[in-house]
Amino acid sequence: MIAPTLQPVIVGAGPAGIRAAQTLVAHGVRPVVMDESARGGGQIYRRPPAHFARSAQTLYGTEAHRATALHSTLDGLYAHIDYQPNSLVWNAQGGQLDVLHGPTQTTRTVPYGQLIVASGATDRVLPVPGWTLPGVYTLGGAQVALKFQGCTIGRNVVLMGTGPLLYLVAYQYAKAGAQAGVKVAAVLDTARFADQLAALPGMLTQPSVLAKGLYYVGWLRAHGVAVHTGVRPVRVEGETRVNAVVWSDGRSEHSVPCDAVGFGYALRSETQLADLLGCRFAWAPMHRAQLPERDSAGRTSVPGVYLAGDGAGIMGADAAEWAGERAALALLADHGVKVDAARAAELESKLTKLMPFRQGLERAFPFPTDWAVNAPDALVVCRCENITAGELRACARDAGADEMNRLKALTRVGMGRCQGRMCGVAAAEILAQATGKPVELVGRLRGQAPIKPIPIHLQAQAAGAASATAEHTA
């Protein structure tokens, strides 16, 4: 059994975190599981409030059995883990985590011996003129509204961007339409049909998943939803609220009336906690992002810190479950616990075999590399600090900023409530375009506590406590 002085902590109770917890418990270890949400399941299998009566089939569709299995696993673990819901980890250093308990708005410090970070992902956002109007959401936000609260972002909704989530959300909204009175006005995909055809060899390595995607598209078309591929979003229109989306097919512009928009360009990993922990990062071409390094088992460059799930690279829910279990096995083995080596090898093999499909997805839904060139100077990139593309370009041109943190220091981009989660990708693309550098050479925004907003008096208390500790130990 693992040494009793060690207290493993898992951050995140999505597919990766739950499977990691299950594996530790199976080896006689009682982990702490920090969950930012009120109920475990992560974003993909987000659970509604307990009194909601919608069925798993209604909420999760073809993934109902997977969602139910994961929820049942967590429910069965409660007696064997220290489960802490509504707990936002907003800082990590020196072997301890600073945690905000949402309902009571109090913060506490949680020490750990080893740490599995399963922080998941958020939407990858590339702004379009008008994106700050009321009624504009990310695709993930639109899905959370439907899944968690059973409400929609509008009655006449345009969904645009690219990636599998685009079609999944469109399908879910269109299917909910009959009961909720919602219409999907259009699906606007920046990927071309030719991209999706070219991706078929890689996609065929996971035929059942490919079949689901084809089903969503076929269902949408069969039910009269307009699906346009190879588009370029031009602007979102409206005075006090969105009332239309204008897009281009390369020859002319088109307008679609709507009262809400959901948009996004696949997902980006939540890496800020790994950054605070001191994990080494490297450029990951497939993800077009700087990501924390890890070995095939989930070990990072920091001893005792492991990564699993989409927070270390977007691979999907199935891969997250495998990676969570694998990271837990690595943690156990690193502390002298005998684990099933064959199972560890099987998990790594499953993850490796998923790579061609993952690469196929990138081919089918490519990142719009021309976005920055087409972004007008007046476009607000950082909505927290109201920083435009033109201001970022001017900073690069006039002040010589050619690195993301230099750009942040001079313009305040990424310095607001989102800490760069919404604007970081776009700002890097603008800086790369302005300097003529490849985007991988402009760096990344360094994580900074608090990684998410907390009451300012709590942060002051935490800073005071840290200062007192430092003086005491000096």
PDB file of N, CA and C in Angstrom, residues 283-377:
ATOM      1  N   TRP A 283       5.992  23.058 -27.664  1.00  0.00           N
ATOM      2  CA  TRP A 283       5.039  23.262 -28.753  1.00  0.00           C
ATOM      3  C   TRP A 283       4.511  21.921 -29.239  1.00  0.00           C
ATOM      4  N   ALA A 284       3.201  21.825 -29.366  1.00  0.00           N
ATOM      5  CA  ALA A 284       2.547  20.605 -29.855  1.00  0.00           C
ATOM      6  C   ALA A 284       1.872  20.932 -31.184  1.00  0.00           C
ATOM      7  N   PRO A 285       2.495  20.582 -32.299  1.00  0.00           N
ATOM      8  CA  PRO A 285       1.972  21.009 -33.609  1.00  0.00           C
ATOM      9  C   PRO A 285       0.539  20.557 -33.864  1.00  0.00           C
ATOM     10  N   MET A 286       0.190  19.327 -33.502  1.00  0.00           N
ATOM     11  CA  MET A 286      -1.152  18.842 -33.791  1.00  0.00           C
ATOM     12  C   MET A 286      -2.206  19.687 -33.079  1.00  0.00           C
ATOM     13  N   HIS A 287      -1.883  20.129 -31.882  1.00  0.00           N
ATOM     14  CA  HIS A 287      -2.837  20.931 -31.104  1.00  0.00           C
ATOM     15  C   HIS A 287      -2.680  22.422 -31.370  1.00  0.00           C
ATOM     16  N   ARG A 288      -1.658  22.785 -32.113  1.00  0.00           N
ATOM     17  CA  ARG A 288      -1.331  24.196 -32.377  1.00  0.00           C
ATOM     18  C   ARG A 288      -1.314  24.975 -31.058  1.00  0.00           C
ATOM     19  N   ALA A 289      -0.564  24.454 -30.110  1.00  0.00           N
ATOM     20  CA  ALA A 289      -0.556  25.060 -28.777  1.00  0.00           C
ATOM     21  C   ALA A 289       0.708  24.657 -28.036  1.00  0.00           C
ATOM     22  N   GLN A 290       1.076  25.495 -27.073  1.00  0.00           N
ATOM     23  CA  GLN A 290       2.130  25.143 -26.121  1.00  0.00           C
ATOM     24  C   GLN A 290       1.484  24.323 -25.007  1.00  0.00           C
ATOM     25  N   LEU A 291       1.955  23.113 -24.804  1.00  0.00           N
ATOM     26  CA  LEU A 291       1.335  22.218 -23.821  1.00  0.00           C
ATOM     27  C   LEU A 291       2.373  21.699 -22.838  1.00  0.00           C
ATOM     28  N   PRO A 292       1.932  21.369 -21.628  1.00  0.00           N
ATOM     29  CA  PRO A 292       2.873  20.780 -20.671  1.00  0.00           C
ATOM     30  C   PRO A 292       3.348  19.410 -21.166  1.00  0.00           C
ATOM     31  N   GLU A 293       4.632  19.181 -20.992  1.00  0.00           N
ATOM     32  CA  GLU A 293       5.188  17.897 -21.427  1.00  0.00           C
ATOM     33  C   GLU A 293       4.789  16.803 -20.441  1.00  0.00           C
ATOM     34  N   ARG A 294       4.601  15.613 -20.961  1.00  0.00           N
ATOM     35  CA  ARG A 294       4.323  14.434 -20.128  1.00  0.00           C
ATOM     36  C   ARG A 294       4.795  13.214 -20.882  1.00  0.00           C
ATOM     37  N   ASP A 295       5.103  12.156 -20.134  1.00  0.00           N
ATOM     38  CA  ASP A 295       5.465  10.928 -20.813  1.00  0.00           C
ATOM     39  C   ASP A 295       4.193  10.132 -21.121  1.00  0.00           C
ATOM     40  N   SER A 296       4.367   8.948 -21.664  1.00  0.00           N
ATOM     41  CA  SER A 296       3.202   8.177 -22.102  1.00  0.00           C
ATOM     42  C   SER A 296       2.314   7.750 -20.942  1.00  0.00           C
ATOM     43  N   ALA A 297       2.825   7.858 -19.711  1.00  0.00           N
ATOM     44  CA  ALA A 297       2.044   7.477 -18.534  1.00  0.00           C
ATOM     45  C   ALA A 297       1.411   8.683 -17.849  1.00  0.00           C
ATOM     46  N   GLY A 298       1.775   9.888 -18.271  1.00  0.00           N
ATOM     47  CA  GLY A 298       1.200  11.088 -17.661  1.00  0.00           C
ATOM     48  C   GLY A 298       2.139  11.814 -16.721  1.00  0.00           C
ATOM     49  N   ARG A 299       3.363  11.351 -16.564  1.00  0.00           N
ATOM     50  CA  ARG A 299       4.317  12.024 -15.676  1.00  0.00           C
ATOM     51  C   ARG A 299       4.778  13.336 -16.323  1.00  0.00           C
ATOM     52  N   THR A 300       4.817  14.392 -15.525  1.00  0.00           N
ATOM     53  CA  THR A 300       5.304  15.672 -16.032  1.00  0.00           C
ATOM     54  C   THR A 300       6.777  15.834 -15.675  1.00  0.00           C
ATOM     55  N   SER A 301       7.306  17.013 -15.982  1.00  0.00           N
ATOM     56  CA  SER A 301       8.698  17.307 -15.628  1.00  0.00           C
ATOM     57  C   SER A 301       8.853  17.588 -14.134  1.00  0.00           C
ATOM     58  N   VAL A 302       7.740  17.723 -13.415  1.00  0.00           N
ATOM     59  CA  VAL A 302       7.781  17.986 -11.973  1.00  0.00           C
ATOM     60  C   VAL A 302       7.481  16.680 -11.232  1.00  0.00           C
ATOM     61  N   PRO A 303       8.399  16.191 -10.426  1.00  0.00           N
ATOM     62  CA  PRO A 303       8.147  14.931  -9.700  1.00  0.00           C
ATOM     63  C   PRO A 303       6.872  15.029  -8.866  1.00  0.00           C
ATOM     64  N   GLY A 304       6.062  13.988  -8.958  1.00  0.00           N
ATOM     65  CA  GLY A 304       4.837  13.949  -8.172  1.00  0.00           C
ATOM     66  C   GLY A 304       3.637  14.604  -8.826  1.00  0.00           C
ATOM     67  N   VAL A 305       3.821  15.209  -9.986  1.00  0.00           N
ATOM     68  CA  VAL A 305       2.718  15.854 -10.694  1.00  0.00           C
ATOM     69  C   VAL A 305       2.447  15.090 -11.989  1.00  0.00           C
ATOM     70  N   TYR A 306       1.195  14.697 -12.169  1.00  0.00           N
ATOM     71  CA  TYR A 306       0.780  13.910 -13.329  1.00  0.00           C
ATOM     72  C   TYR A 306      -0.354  14.645 -14.049  1.00  0.00           C
ATOM     73  N   LEU A 307      -0.442  14.436 -15.352  1.00  0.00           N
ATOM     74  CA  LEU A 307      -1.488  15.064 -16.154  1.00  0.00           C
ATOM     75  C   LEU A 307      -2.314  13.993 -16.846  1.00  0.00           C
ATOM     76  N   ALA A 308      -3.601  14.252 -16.959  1.00  0.00           N
ATOM     77  CA  ALA A 308      -4.475  13.308 -17.660  1.00  0.00           C
ATOM     78  C   ALA A 308      -5.628  14.065 -18.283  1.00  0.00           C
ATOM     79  N   GLY A 309      -6.089  13.562 -19.421  1.00  0.00           N
ATOM     80  CA  GLY A 309      -7.264  14.141 -20.054  1.00  0.00           C
ATOM     81  C   GLY A 309      -6.956  15.319 -20.949  1.00  0.00           C
ATOM     82  N   ASP A 310      -8.012  16.029 -21.318  1.00  0.00           N
ATOM     83  CA  ASP A 310      -7.877  17.102 -22.306  1.00  0.00           C
ATOM     84  C   ASP A 310      -7.015  18.258 -21.816  1.00  0.00           C
ATOM     85  N   GLY A 311      -6.773  18.355 -20.528  1.00  0.00           N
ATOM     86  CA  GLY A 311      -5.918  19.416 -20.027  1.00  0.00           C
ATOM     87  C   GLY A 311      -4.471  19.288 -20.465  1.00  0.00           C
ATOM     88  N   ALA A 312      -4.123  18.131 -20.990  1.00  0.00           N
ATOM     89  CA  ALA A 312      -2.759  17.917 -21.462  1.00  0.00           C
ATOM     90  C   ALA A 312      -2.695  17.758 -22.976  1.00  0.00           C
ATOM     91  N   GLY A 313      -3.817  17.987 -23.637  1.00  0.00           N
ATOM     92  CA  GLY A 313      -3.910  17.810 -25.086  1.00  0.00           C
ATOM     93  C   GLY A 313      -5.269  17.222 -25.416  1.00  0.00           C
ATOM     94  N   ILE A 314      -5.924  17.786 -26.410  1.00  0.00           N
ATOM     95  CA  ILE A 314      -7.306  17.398 -26.693  1.00  0.00           C
ATOM     96  C   ILE A 314      -7.333  16.019 -27.366  1.00  0.00           C
ATOM     97  N   MET A 315      -7.902  15.052 -26.642  1.00  0.00           N
ATOM     98  CA  MET A 315      -8.003  13.694 -27.193  1.00  0.00           C
ATOM     99  C   MET A 315      -9.405  13.108 -27.043  1.00  0.00           C
ATOM    100  N   GLY A 316     -10.286  13.753 -26.300  1.00  0.00           N
ATOM    101  CA  GLY A 316     -11.641  13.254 -26.162  1.00  0.00           C
ATOM    102  C   GLY A 316     -11.885  12.481 -24.882  1.00  0.00           C
ATOM    103  N   ALA A 317     -13.173  12.174 -24.661  1.00  0.00           N
ATOM    104  CA  ALA A 317     -13.595  11.596 -23.384  1.00  0.00           C
ATOM    105  C   ALA A 317     -13.070  10.181 -23.172  1.00  0.00           C
ATOM    106  N   ASP A 318     -13.099   9.356 -24.203  1.00  0.00           N
ATOM    107  CA  ASP A 318     -12.613   7.983 -24.036  1.00  0.00           C
ATOM    108  C   ASP A 318     -11.133   7.988 -23.654  1.00  0.00           C
ATOM    109  N   ALA A 319     -10.367   8.783 -24.379  1.00  0.00           N
ATOM    110  CA  ALA A 319      -8.935   8.862 -24.090  1.00  0.00           C
ATOM    111  C   ALA A 319      -8.697   9.421 -22.688  1.00  0.00           C
ATOM    112  N   ALA A 320      -9.544  10.329 -22.272  1.00  0.00           N
ATOM    113  CA  ALA A 320      -9.395  10.900 -20.930  1.00  0.00           C
ATOM    114  C   ALA A 320      -9.560   9.822 -19.862  1.00  0.00           C
ATOM    115  N   GLU A 321     -10.524   8.931 -20.053  1.00  0.00           N
ATOM    116  CA  GLU A 321     -10.704   7.851 -19.082  1.00  0.00           C
ATOM    117  C   GLU A 321      -9.452   6.967 -19.024  1.00  0.00           C
ATOM    118  N   TRP A 322      -8.931   6.630 -20.206  1.00  0.00           N
ATOM    119  CA  TRP A 322      -7.734   5.784 -20.230  1.00  0.00           C
ATOM    120  C   TRP A 322      -6.538   6.517 -19.610  1.00  0.00           C
ATOM    121  N   ALA A 323      -6.391   7.772 -19.948  1.00  0.00           N
ATOM    122  CA  ALA A 323      -5.245   8.527 -19.436  1.00  0.00           C
ATOM    123  C   ALA A 323      -5.338   8.724 -17.923  1.00  0.00           C
ATOM    124  N   GLY A 324      -6.550   8.901 -17.421  1.00  0.00           N
ATOM    125  CA  GLY A 324      -6.710   9.035 -15.976  1.00  0.00           C
ATOM    126  C   GLY A 324      -6.295   7.777 -15.241  1.00  0.00           C
ATOM    127  N   GLU A 325      -6.736   6.643 -15.755  1.00  0.00           N
ATOM    128  CA  GLU A 325      -6.341   5.375 -15.138  1.00  0.00           C
ATOM    129  C   GLU A 325      -4.833   5.169 -15.239  1.00  0.00           C
ATOM    130  N   ARG A 326      -4.282   5.511 -16.415  1.00  0.00           N
ATOM    131  CA  ARG A 326      -2.831   5.305 -16.610  1.00  0.00           C
ATOM    132  C   ARG A 326      -2.019   6.204 -15.684  1.00  0.00           C
ATOM    133  N   ALA A 327      -2.435   7.437 -15.515  1.00  0.00           N
ATOM    134  CA  ALA A 327      -1.694   8.337 -14.627  1.00  0.00           C
ATOM    135  C   ALA A 327      -1.743   7.832 -13.184  1.00  0.00           C
ATOM    136  N   ALA A 328      -2.892   7.316 -12.779  1.00  0.00           N
ATOM    137  CA  ALA A 328      -2.994   6.788 -11.416  1.00  0.00           C
ATOM    138  C   ALA A 328      -2.077   5.579 -11.231  1.00  0.00           C
ATOM    139  N   LEU A 329      -2.011   4.726 -12.243  1.00  0.00           N
ATOM    140  CA  LEU A 329      -1.101   3.580 -12.153  1.00  0.00           C
ATOM    141  C   LEU A 329       0.356   4.044 -12.066  1.00  0.00           C
ATOM    142  N   ALA A 330       0.679   5.084 -12.809  1.00  0.00           N
ATOM    143  CA  ALA A 330       2.040   5.618 -12.754  1.00  0.00           C
ATOM    144  C   ALA A 330       2.346   6.174 -11.371  1.00  0.00           C
ATOM    145  N   LEU A 331       1.391   6.891 -10.806  1.00  0.00           N
ATOM    146  CA  LEU A 331       1.570   7.453  -9.463  1.00  0.00           C
ATOM    147  C   LEU A 331       1.819   6.333  -8.450  1.00  0.00           C
ATOM    148  N   LEU A 332       1.019   5.298  -8.551  1.00  0.00           N
ATOM    149  CA  LEU A 332       1.173   4.175  -7.616  1.00  0.00           C
ATOM    150  C   LEU A 332       2.522   3.501  -7.793  1.00  0.00           C
ATOM    151  N   ALA A 333       2.883   3.223  -9.032  1.00  0.00           N
ATOM    152  CA  ALA A 333       4.151   2.530  -9.296  1.00  0.00           C
ATOM    153  C   ALA A 333       5.341   3.355  -8.825  1.00  0.00           C
ATOM    154  N   ASP A 334       5.238   4.672  -8.981  1.00  0.00           N
ATOM    155  CA  ASP A 334       6.336   5.551  -8.576  1.00  0.00           C
ATOM    156  C   ASP A 334       6.536   5.564  -7.060  1.00  0.00           C
ATOM    157  N   HIS A 335       5.556   5.059  -6.332  1.00  0.00           N
ATOM    158  CA  HIS A 335       5.653   5.025  -4.881  1.00  0.00           C
ATOM    159  C   HIS A 335       5.638   3.603  -4.348  1.00  0.00           C
ATOM    160  N   GLY A 336       6.103   2.709  -5.194  1.00  0.00           N
ATOM    161  CA  GLY A 336       6.366   1.357  -4.738  1.00  0.00           C
ATOM    162  C   GLY A 336       5.180   0.423  -4.680  1.00  0.00           C
ATOM    163  N   VAL A 337       4.066   0.852  -5.236  1.00  0.00           N
ATOM    164  CA  VAL A 337       2.888  -0.015  -5.236  1.00  0.00           C
ATOM    165  C   VAL A 337       2.928  -0.903  -6.483  1.00  0.00           C
ATOM    166  N   LYS A 338       2.674  -2.172  -6.298  1.00  0.00           N
ATOM    167  CA  LYS A 338       2.670  -3.083  -7.440  1.00  0.00           C
ATOM    168  C   LYS A 338       1.389  -2.872  -8.234  1.00  0.00           C
ATOM    169  N   VAL A 339       1.547  -2.637  -9.513  1.00  0.00           N
ATOM    170  CA  VAL A 339       0.381  -2.419 -10.382  1.00  0.00           C
ATOM    171  C   VAL A 339       0.415  -3.426 -11.522  1.00  0.00           C
ATOM    172  N   ASP A 340      -0.677  -3.511 -12.227  1.00  0.00           N
ATOM    173  CA  ASP A 340      -0.814  -4.433 -13.356  1.00  0.00           C
ATOM    174  C   ASP A 340      -0.088  -3.840 -14.565  1.00  0.00           C
ATOM    175  N   ALA A 341       1.110  -4.314 -14.825  1.00  0.00           N
ATOM    176  CA  ALA A 341       1.907  -3.757 -15.921  1.00  0.00           C
ATOM    177  C   ALA A 341       1.239  -3.995 -17.268  1.00  0.00           C
ATOM    178  N   ALA A 342       0.570  -5.140 -17.400  1.00  0.00           N
ATOM    179  CA  ALA A 342      -0.098  -5.432 -18.671  1.00  0.00           C
ATOM    180  C   ALA A 342      -1.227  -4.431 -18.924  1.00  0.00           C
ATOM    181  N   ARG A 343      -1.965  -4.088 -17.871  1.00  0.00           N
ATOM    182  CA  ARG A 343      -3.030  -3.099 -18.030  1.00  0.00           C
ATOM    183  C   ARG A 343      -2.453  -1.733 -18.379  1.00  0.00           C
ATOM    184  N   ALA A 344      -1.346  -1.379 -17.747  1.00  0.00           N
ATOM    185  CA  ALA A 344      -0.703  -0.100 -18.069  1.00  0.00           C
ATOM    186  C   ALA A 344      -0.301  -0.065 -19.536  1.00  0.00           C
ATOM    187  N   ALA A 345       0.272  -1.168 -20.011  1.00  0.00           N
ATOM    188  CA  ALA A 345       0.684  -1.223 -21.422  1.00  0.00           C
ATOM    189  C   ALA A 345      -0.526  -1.173 -22.348  1.00  0.00           C
ATOM    190  N   GLU A 346      -1.609  -1.827 -21.952  1.00  0.00           N
ATOM    191  CA  GLU A 346      -2.829  -1.809 -22.767  1.00  0.00           C
ATOM    192  C   GLU A 346      -3.383  -0.390 -22.884  1.00  0.00           C
ATOM    193  N   LEU A 347      -3.380   0.334 -21.779  1.00  0.00           N
ATOM    194  CA  LEU A 347      -3.886   1.715 -21.806  1.00  0.00           C
ATOM    195  C   LEU A 347      -3.040   2.591 -22.721  1.00  0.00           C
ATOM    196  N   GLU A 348      -1.730   2.439 -22.625  1.00  0.00           N
ATOM    197  CA  GLU A 348      -0.854   3.235 -23.494  1.00  0.00           C
ATOM    198  C   GLU A 348      -1.082   2.877 -24.957  1.00  0.00           C
ATOM    199  N   SER A 349      -1.299   1.582 -25.216  1.00  0.00           N
ATOM    200  CA  SER A 349      -1.558   1.157 -26.589  1.00  0.00           C
ATOM    201  C   SER A 349      -2.850   1.769 -27.123  1.00  0.00           C
ATOM    202  N   LYS A 350      -3.880   1.793 -26.281  1.00  0.00           N
ATOM    203  CA  LYS A 350      -5.147   2.397 -26.704  1.00  0.00           C
ATOM    204  C   LYS A 350      -4.969   3.870 -27.034  1.00  0.00           C
ATOM    205  N   LEU A 351      -4.216   4.557 -26.207  1.00  0.00           N
ATOM    206  CA  LEU A 351      -3.995   5.976 -26.448  1.00  0.00           C
ATOM    207  C   LEU A 351      -3.205   6.207 -27.731  1.00  0.00           C
ATOM    208  N   THR A 352      -2.218   5.355 -27.958  1.00  0.00           N
ATOM    209  CA  THR A 352      -1.410   5.488 -29.171  1.00  0.00           C
ATOM    210  C   THR A 352      -2.248   5.226 -30.421  1.00  0.00           C
ATOM    211  N   LYS A 353      -3.104   4.220 -30.346  1.00  0.00           N
ATOM    212  CA  LYS A 353      -3.913   3.857 -31.513  1.00  0.00           C
ATOM    213  C   LYS A 353      -4.946   4.931 -31.848  1.00  0.00           C
ATOM    214  N   LEU A 354      -5.217   5.797 -30.889  1.00  0.00           N
ATOM    215  CA  LEU A 354      -6.192   6.856 -31.136  1.00  0.00           C
ATOM    216  C   LEU A 354      -5.597   8.014 -31.933  1.00  0.00           C
ATOM    217  N   MET A 355      -4.271   8.063 -32.009  1.00  0.00           N
ATOM    218  CA  MET A 355      -3.621   9.211 -32.634  1.00  0.00           C
ATOM    219  C   MET A 355      -4.010   9.434 -34.096  1.00  0.00           C
ATOM    220  N   PRO A 356      -4.065   8.386 -34.934  1.00  0.00           N
ATOM    221  CA  PRO A 356      -4.461   8.650 -36.338  1.00  0.00           C
ATOM    222  C   PRO A 356      -5.838   9.289 -36.447  1.00  0.00           C
ATOM    223  N   PHE A 357      -6.751   8.870 -35.585  1.00  0.00           N
ATOM    224  CA  PHE A 357      -8.086   9.485 -35.620  1.00  0.00           C
ATOM    225  C   PHE A 357      -8.012  10.941 -35.195  1.00  0.00           C
ATOM    226  N   ARG A 358      -7.234  11.185 -34.145  1.00  0.00           N
ATOM    227  CA  ARG A 358      -7.091  12.564 -33.675  1.00  0.00           C
ATOM    228  C   ARG A 358      -6.490  13.452 -34.759  1.00  0.00           C
ATOM    229  N   GLN A 359      -5.495  12.912 -35.472  1.00  0.00           N
ATOM    230  CA  GLN A 359      -4.902  13.668 -36.574  1.00  0.00           C
ATOM    231  C   GLN A 359      -5.910  13.861 -37.707  1.00  0.00           C
ATOM    232  N   GLY A 360      -6.747  12.845 -37.894  1.00  0.00           N
ATOM    233  CA  GLY A 360      -7.797  12.970 -38.906  1.00  0.00           C
ATOM    234  C   GLY A 360      -8.770  14.088 -38.586  1.00  0.00           C
ATOM    235  N   LEU A 361      -9.102  14.240 -37.299  1.00  0.00           N
ATOM    236  CA  LEU A 361      -9.991  15.335 -36.896  1.00  0.00           C
ATOM    237  C   LEU A 361      -9.378  16.689 -37.235  1.00  0.00           C
ATOM    238  N   GLU A 362      -8.073  16.819 -36.989  1.00  0.00           N
ATOM    239  CA  GLU A 362      -7.411  18.083 -37.313  1.00  0.00           C
ATOM    240  C   GLU A 362      -7.436  18.343 -38.812  1.00  0.00           C
ATOM    241  N   ARG A 363      -7.366  17.269 -39.588  1.00  0.00           N
ATOM    242  CA  ARG A 363      -7.427  17.424 -41.053  1.00  0.00           C
ATOM    243  C   ARG A 363      -8.844  17.774 -41.497  1.00  0.00           C
ATOM    244  N   ALA A 364      -9.827  17.177 -40.828  1.00  0.00           N
ATOM    245  CA  ALA A 364     -11.222  17.421 -41.212  1.00  0.00           C
ATOM    246  C   ALA A 364     -11.691  18.815 -40.817  1.00  0.00           C
ATOM    247  N   PHE A 365     -11.193  19.282 -39.678  1.00  0.00           N
ATOM    248  CA  PHE A 365     -11.618  20.591 -39.153  1.00  0.00           C
ATOM    249  C   PHE A 365     -10.375  21.441 -38.881  1.00  0.00           C
ATOM    250  N   PRO A 366      -9.679  21.870 -39.916  1.00  0.00           N
ATOM    251  CA  PRO A 366      -8.401  22.566 -39.721  1.00  0.00           C
ATOM    252  C   PRO A 366      -8.573  23.936 -39.081  1.00  0.00           C
ATOM    253  N   PHE A 367      -7.567  24.297 -38.331  1.00  0.00           N
ATOM    254  CA  PHE A 367      -7.529  25.649 -37.753  1.00  0.00           C
ATOM    255  C   PHE A 367      -7.476  26.658 -38.896  1.00  0.00           C
ATOM    256  N   PRO A 368      -8.295  27.700 -38.858  1.00  0.00           N
ATOM    257  CA  PRO A 368      -8.283  28.700 -39.940  1.00  0.00           C
ATOM    258  C   PRO A 368      -7.051  29.599 -39.843  1.00  0.00           C
ATOM    259  N   THR A 369      -5.976  29.169 -40.467  1.00  0.00           N
ATOM    260  CA  THR A 369      -4.696  29.869 -40.313  1.00  0.00           C
ATOM    261  C   THR A 369      -4.704  31.277 -40.913  1.00  0.00           C
ATOM    262  N   ASP A 370      -5.719  31.581 -41.717  1.00  0.00           N
ATOM    263  CA  ASP A 370      -5.795  32.933 -42.282  1.00  0.00           C
ATOM    264  C   ASP A 370      -6.642  33.869 -41.421  1.00  0.00           C
ATOM    265  N   TRP A 371      -7.046  33.409 -40.240  1.00  0.00           N
ATOM    266  CA  TRP A 371      -7.917  34.243 -39.406  1.00  0.00           C
ATOM    267  C   TRP A 371      -7.277  35.585 -39.079  1.00  0.00           C
ATOM    268  N   ALA A 372      -6.008  35.569 -38.665  1.00  0.00           N
ATOM    269  CA  ALA A 372      -5.361  36.809 -38.228  1.00  0.00           C
ATOM    270  C   ALA A 372      -5.247  37.812 -39.374  1.00  0.00           C
ATOM    271  N   VAL A 373      -4.967  37.335 -40.567  1.00  0.00           N
ATOM    272  CA  VAL A 373      -4.843  38.245 -41.713  1.00  0.00           C
ATOM    273  C   VAL A 373      -6.150  38.978 -41.955  1.00  0.00           C
ATOM    274  N   ASN A 374      -7.259  38.277 -41.752  1.00  0.00           N
ATOM    275  CA  ASN A 374      -8.575  38.867 -42.028  1.00  0.00           C
ATOM    276  C   ASN A 374      -9.165  39.621 -40.837  1.00  0.00           C
ATOM    277  N   ALA A 375      -8.510  39.554 -39.680  1.00  0.00           N
ATOM    278  CA  ALA A 375      -9.045  40.236 -38.498  1.00  0.00           C
ATOM    279  C   ALA A 375      -8.812  41.741 -38.633  1.00  0.00           C
ATOM    280  N   PRO A 376      -9.877  42.552 -38.662  1.00  0.00           N
ATOM    281  CA  PRO A 376      -9.694  44.007 -38.811  1.00  0.00           C
ATOM    282  C   PRO A 376      -9.075  44.621 -37.559  1.00  0.00           C
ATOM    283  N   ASP A 377      -8.444  45.768 -37.725  1.00  0.00           N
ATOM    284  CA  ASP A 377      -7.794  46.431 -36.589  1.00  0.00           C
ATOM    285  C   ASP A 377      -8.777  46.751 -35.462  1.00  0.00           C
TER     286      ASP A 377
END
